[in-house]
C-alpha positions as a printed Julia matrix, in Angstrom:
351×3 Matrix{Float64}:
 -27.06  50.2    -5.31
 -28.32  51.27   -8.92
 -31.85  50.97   -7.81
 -31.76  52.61   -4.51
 -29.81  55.51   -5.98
 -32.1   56.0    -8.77
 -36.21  54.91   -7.42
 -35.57  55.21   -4.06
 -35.49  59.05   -3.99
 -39.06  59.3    -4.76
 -39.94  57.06   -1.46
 -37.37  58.6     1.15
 -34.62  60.85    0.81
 -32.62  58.44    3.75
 -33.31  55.41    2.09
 -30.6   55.54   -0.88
 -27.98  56.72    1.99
 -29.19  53.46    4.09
 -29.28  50.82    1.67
 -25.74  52.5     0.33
 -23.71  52.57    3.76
 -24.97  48.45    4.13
 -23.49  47.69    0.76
 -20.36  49.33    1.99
 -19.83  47.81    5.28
 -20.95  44.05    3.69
 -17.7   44.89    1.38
 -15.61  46.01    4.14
 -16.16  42.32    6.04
 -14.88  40.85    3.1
 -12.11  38.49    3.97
  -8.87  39.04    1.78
  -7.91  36.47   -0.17
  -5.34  33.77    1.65
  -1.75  34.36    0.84
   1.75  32.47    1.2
   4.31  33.64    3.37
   6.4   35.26    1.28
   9.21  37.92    2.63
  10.52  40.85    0.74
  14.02  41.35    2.53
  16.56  44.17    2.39
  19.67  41.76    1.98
  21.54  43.4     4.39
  19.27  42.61    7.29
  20.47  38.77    6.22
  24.22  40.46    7.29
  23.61  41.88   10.36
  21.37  39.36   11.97
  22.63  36.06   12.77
  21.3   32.7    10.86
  19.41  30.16   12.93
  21.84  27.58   13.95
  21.44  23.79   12.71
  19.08  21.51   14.23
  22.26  19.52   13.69
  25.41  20.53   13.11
  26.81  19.92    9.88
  23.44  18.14    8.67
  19.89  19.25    8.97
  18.56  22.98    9.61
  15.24  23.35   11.3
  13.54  22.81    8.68
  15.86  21.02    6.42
  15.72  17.58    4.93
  18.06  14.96    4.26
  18.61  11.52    2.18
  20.17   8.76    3.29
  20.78   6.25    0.84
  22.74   3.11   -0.5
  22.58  -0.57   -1.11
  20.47  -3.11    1.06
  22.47  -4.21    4.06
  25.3   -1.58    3.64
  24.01  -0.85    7.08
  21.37   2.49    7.01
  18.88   1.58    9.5
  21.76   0.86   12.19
  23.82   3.87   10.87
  20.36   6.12   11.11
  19.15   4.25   14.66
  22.59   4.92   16.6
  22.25   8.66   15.25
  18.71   9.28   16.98
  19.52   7.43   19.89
  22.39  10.02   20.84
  20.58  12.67   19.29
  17.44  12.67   21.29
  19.77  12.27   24.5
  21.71  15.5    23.04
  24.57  13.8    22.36
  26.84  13.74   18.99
  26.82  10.81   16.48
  29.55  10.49   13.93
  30.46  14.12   13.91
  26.81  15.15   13.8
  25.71  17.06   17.35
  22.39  18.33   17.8
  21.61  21.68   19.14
  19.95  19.95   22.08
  17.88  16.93   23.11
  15.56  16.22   20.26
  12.18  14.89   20.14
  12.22  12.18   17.3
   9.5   10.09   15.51
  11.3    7.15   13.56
   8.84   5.46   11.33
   9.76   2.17   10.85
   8.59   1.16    6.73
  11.16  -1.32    5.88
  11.0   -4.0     8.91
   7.61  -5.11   10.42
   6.65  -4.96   14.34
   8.61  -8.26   15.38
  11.79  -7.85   13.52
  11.89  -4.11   14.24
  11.62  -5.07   18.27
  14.63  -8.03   17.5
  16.62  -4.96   15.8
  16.02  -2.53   18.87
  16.58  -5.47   21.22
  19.8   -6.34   19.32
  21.19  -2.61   19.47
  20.02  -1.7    23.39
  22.28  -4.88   24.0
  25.04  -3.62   22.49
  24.86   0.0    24.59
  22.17   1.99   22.37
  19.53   2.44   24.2
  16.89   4.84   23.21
  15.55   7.88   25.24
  11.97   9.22   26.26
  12.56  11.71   23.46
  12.48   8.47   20.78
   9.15   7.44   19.8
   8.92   4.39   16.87
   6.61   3.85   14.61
   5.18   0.58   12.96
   2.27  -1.04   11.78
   1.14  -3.95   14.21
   0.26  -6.36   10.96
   2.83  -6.05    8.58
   5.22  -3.58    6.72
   3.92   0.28    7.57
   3.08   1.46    4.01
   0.63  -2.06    3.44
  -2.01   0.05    5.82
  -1.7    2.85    3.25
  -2.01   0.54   -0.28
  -5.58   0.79   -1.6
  -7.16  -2.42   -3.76
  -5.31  -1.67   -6.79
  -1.85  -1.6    -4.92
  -1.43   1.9    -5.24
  -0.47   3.87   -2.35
  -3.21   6.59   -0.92
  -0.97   9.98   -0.51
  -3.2   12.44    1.0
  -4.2    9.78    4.08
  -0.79   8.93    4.52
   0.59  12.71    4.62
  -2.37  13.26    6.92
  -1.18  10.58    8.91
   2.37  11.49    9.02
   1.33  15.08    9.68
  -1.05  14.18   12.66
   1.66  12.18   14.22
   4.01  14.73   13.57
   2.62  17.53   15.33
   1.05  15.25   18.08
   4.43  14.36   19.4
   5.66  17.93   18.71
   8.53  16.38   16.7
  11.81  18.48   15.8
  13.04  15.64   13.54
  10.95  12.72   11.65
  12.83  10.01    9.98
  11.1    7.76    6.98
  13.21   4.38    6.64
  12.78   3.56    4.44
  11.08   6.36    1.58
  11.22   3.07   -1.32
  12.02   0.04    0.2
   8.82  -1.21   -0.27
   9.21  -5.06   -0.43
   5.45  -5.7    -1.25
   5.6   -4.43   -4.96
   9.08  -3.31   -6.3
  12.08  -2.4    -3.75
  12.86   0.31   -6.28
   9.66   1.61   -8.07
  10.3    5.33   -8.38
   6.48   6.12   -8.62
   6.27   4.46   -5.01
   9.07   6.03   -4.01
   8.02   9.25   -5.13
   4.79   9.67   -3.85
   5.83   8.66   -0.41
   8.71  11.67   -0.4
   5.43  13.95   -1.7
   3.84  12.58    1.71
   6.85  12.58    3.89
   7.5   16.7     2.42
   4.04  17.56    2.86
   3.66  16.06    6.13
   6.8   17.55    7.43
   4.77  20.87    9.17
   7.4   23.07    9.06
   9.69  20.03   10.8
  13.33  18.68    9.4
  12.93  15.01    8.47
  15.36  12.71    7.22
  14.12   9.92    4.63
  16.34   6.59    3.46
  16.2    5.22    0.42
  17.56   1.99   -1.28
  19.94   2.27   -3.99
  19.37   0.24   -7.18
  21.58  -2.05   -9.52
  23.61  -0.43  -11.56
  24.03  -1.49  -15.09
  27.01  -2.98  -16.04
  28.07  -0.08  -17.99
  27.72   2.35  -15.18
  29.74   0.02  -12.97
  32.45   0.26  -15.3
  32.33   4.22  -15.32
  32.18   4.18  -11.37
  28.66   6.15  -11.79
  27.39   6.45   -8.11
  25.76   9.84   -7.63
  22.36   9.74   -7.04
  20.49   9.73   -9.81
  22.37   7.4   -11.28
  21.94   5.32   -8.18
  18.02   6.01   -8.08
  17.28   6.44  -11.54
  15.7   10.03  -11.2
  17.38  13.34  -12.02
  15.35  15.31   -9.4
  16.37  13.2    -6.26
  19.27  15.62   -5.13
  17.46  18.79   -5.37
  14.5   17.14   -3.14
  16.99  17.49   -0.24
  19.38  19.89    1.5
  21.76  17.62    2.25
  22.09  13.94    0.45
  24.76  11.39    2.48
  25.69   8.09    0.49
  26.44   5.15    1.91
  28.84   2.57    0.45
  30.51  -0.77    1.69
  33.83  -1.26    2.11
  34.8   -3.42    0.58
  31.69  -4.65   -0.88
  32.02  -8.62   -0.65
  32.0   -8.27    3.44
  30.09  -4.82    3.91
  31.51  -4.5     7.17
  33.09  -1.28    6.68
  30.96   2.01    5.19
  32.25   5.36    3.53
  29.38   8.07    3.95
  29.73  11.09    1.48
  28.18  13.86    2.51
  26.99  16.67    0.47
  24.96  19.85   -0.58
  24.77  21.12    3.12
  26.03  24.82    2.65
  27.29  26.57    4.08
  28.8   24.17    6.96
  29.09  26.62    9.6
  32.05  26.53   12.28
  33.85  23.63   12.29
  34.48  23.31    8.46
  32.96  20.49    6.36
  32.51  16.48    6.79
  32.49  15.51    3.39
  32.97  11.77    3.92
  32.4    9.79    7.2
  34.27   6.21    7.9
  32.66   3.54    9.58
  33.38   0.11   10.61
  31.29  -1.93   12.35
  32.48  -3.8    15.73
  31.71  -7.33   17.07
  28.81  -5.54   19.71
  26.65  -4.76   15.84
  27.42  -0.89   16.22
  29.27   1.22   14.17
  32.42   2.87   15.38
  34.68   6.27   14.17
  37.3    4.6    11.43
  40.42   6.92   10.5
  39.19   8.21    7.32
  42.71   7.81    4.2
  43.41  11.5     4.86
  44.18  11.65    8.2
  46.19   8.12    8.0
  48.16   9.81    4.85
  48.92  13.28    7.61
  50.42  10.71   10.26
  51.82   8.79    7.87
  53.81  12.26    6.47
  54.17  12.98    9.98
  56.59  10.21   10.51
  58.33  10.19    7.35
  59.19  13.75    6.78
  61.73  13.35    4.32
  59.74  11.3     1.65
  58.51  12.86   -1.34
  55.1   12.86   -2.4
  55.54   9.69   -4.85
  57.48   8.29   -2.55
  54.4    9.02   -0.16
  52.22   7.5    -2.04
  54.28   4.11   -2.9
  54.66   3.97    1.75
  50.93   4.26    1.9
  49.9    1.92   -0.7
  52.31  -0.94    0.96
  51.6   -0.29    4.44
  47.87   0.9     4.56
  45.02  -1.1     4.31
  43.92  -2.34    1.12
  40.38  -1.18    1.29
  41.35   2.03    2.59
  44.55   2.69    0.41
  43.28   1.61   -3.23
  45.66   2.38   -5.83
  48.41   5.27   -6.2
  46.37   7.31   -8.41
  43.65   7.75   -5.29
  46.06   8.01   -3.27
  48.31  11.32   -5.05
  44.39  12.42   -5.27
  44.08  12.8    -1.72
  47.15  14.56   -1.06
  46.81  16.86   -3.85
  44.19  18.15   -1.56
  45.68  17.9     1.17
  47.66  20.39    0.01
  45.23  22.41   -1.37
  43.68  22.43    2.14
  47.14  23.38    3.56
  46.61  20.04    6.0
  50.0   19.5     4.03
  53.54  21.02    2.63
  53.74  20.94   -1.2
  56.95  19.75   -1.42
């Protein structure tokens, strides 16, 4: 531009002009810089309009993510397989109801190809069959994440979240569940730099998709079993787990020596949306290998105040200690817990 505005005047008075109006129009087709999808909102717009409605209820938004986790053999996988069974038929699991039939990719990382079909086979026996909408995946050799290890042992992210992410989108999945994000039985069950580049892969593979991953909860030191530590970090060593997640669920077995019976907490999902929250979820598992609804302590303690009306809350408490189950009905002091809340709740009368 400098040299057409100052020598070309002497060759052509059009020239300058020319060579001026191509400079301009090679700017104008520059392409503007790539940007993230941010949105500047006027917060009442968030008021008037609706919010999308859960993938599923109670659990996962359209996008959300979830983690499963808890000891080996508490019972996840079967917990996780009955849920997207009903799920991609439309139907509700465990208080948890989809919005409608959902398309489901379960990758399979913690069982290779021939116990995985004995654990399908096992379940579809026992009246949990899956759907068309179900599609599994495992790795024909061995475990799923061996294909991913390079020489060294260490896993190759970016090939597996490319993976993940082409299988994703080519079966136009709503929901993708991992199980198991760190079980990974060919180095260290619970290495957290395993476990945390495959949740990397698993987020960044997601496409815009809700996913669920498992993970396996580790020993707890002695002195933590004392203090009755279980949240999650203190279950998975890390104090960023919880905020990788919308919604966390922890599974534990009751009582432990038989693991027959699981407690799932639920938490972080907010807010809950009609139908109020599911903070903890009571399982037992029946002869058939599937888990079945159990009557969680606070709605035994209602019936149980139901029927004796004229008992005091101490009183209450002493009744439901003697004639409740020992796993379910600890000690008093849990016990006068729950119907402290109860009350708070309103479920029941404070005096």
């Amino acid at each position: 531009v400098f040299l057409a505005v100052t020598c070309a005047p002497a060759l052509t008075p059009a020239l300058p002009r020319l060579i001026l109006n191509v400079v301009l129009v090679r700017l104008s087709h520059r392409k503007e810089p790539h940007l993230p999808d941010f949105l500047v909102l006027d917060p009442t717009t968030l008021i008037t309009t609706p919010p999308p409605p859960h993938l599923i209820h109670n659990l996962l938004r359209e996008t959300g993510s979830a983690i499963l986790y808890g000891p080996t053999g508490v019972g996840k996988s079967r917990f996780l397989w009955q849920c997207a069974c009903a799920w991609s038929a439309g139907h509700s699991a465990f208080g948890f109801t989809p919005r409608e039939p959902l398309r489901i990719l379960y990758v399979e990382a913690d069982m290779d190809r021939h116990e995985t079909q004995a654990f399908v086979h096992e379940l579809a026996a026992a009246g949990c069959a899956p759907t068309a909408n179900l599609r599994l995946v495992c790795y024909q050799r061995d475990l799923f994440l061996l294909a991913f290890r390079d020489a060294r042992g260490t896993i190759r992210q970016a090939e597996l979240t490319d993976w993940l992410h082409a299988a994703t989108l080519a079966f136009n999945a709503h929901l993708v569940i991992y199980d198991a994000l760190a079980d990974l039985h060919d180095v260290d069950g619970n290495s957290q730099s395993d476990a945390h580049v495959v949740l990397r892969a698993a987020q960044r593979a997601a496409a815009y998709r809700a996913y669920i991953g498992v993970l396996t909860q580790r020993k707890l030191s002695l002195d933590n079993q004392r203090n009755g530590d279980n949240t999650i970090e203190d279950a998975l060593g890390s104090q960023a787990w919880n905020r990788r997640a919308n919604t966390t669920l922890h599974a534990l077995g009751i009582p432990p020596a038989t693991m027959r019976a699981v407690a799932i907490e639920k938490s972080r999902l907010a807010p809950t949306g009609p139908g109020g929250p599911l903070p903890q979820i009571w399982l037992e598992m029946q002869p058939s290998g599937l888990f079945a609804h159990r009557a969680p302590l606070d709605d035994r303690l209602v019936d149980l105040a139901r029927a004796l009306p004229h008992l005091s809350h101490k009183a209450l408490a002493a009744e439901a200690l003697r004639c409740l189950p020992a796993d379910l009905a600890r000690d008093e002091s849990t016990i006068r817990k729950h119907l402290r809340r109860l009350v708070t709740t309103g479920a029941l009368q404070a005096k």
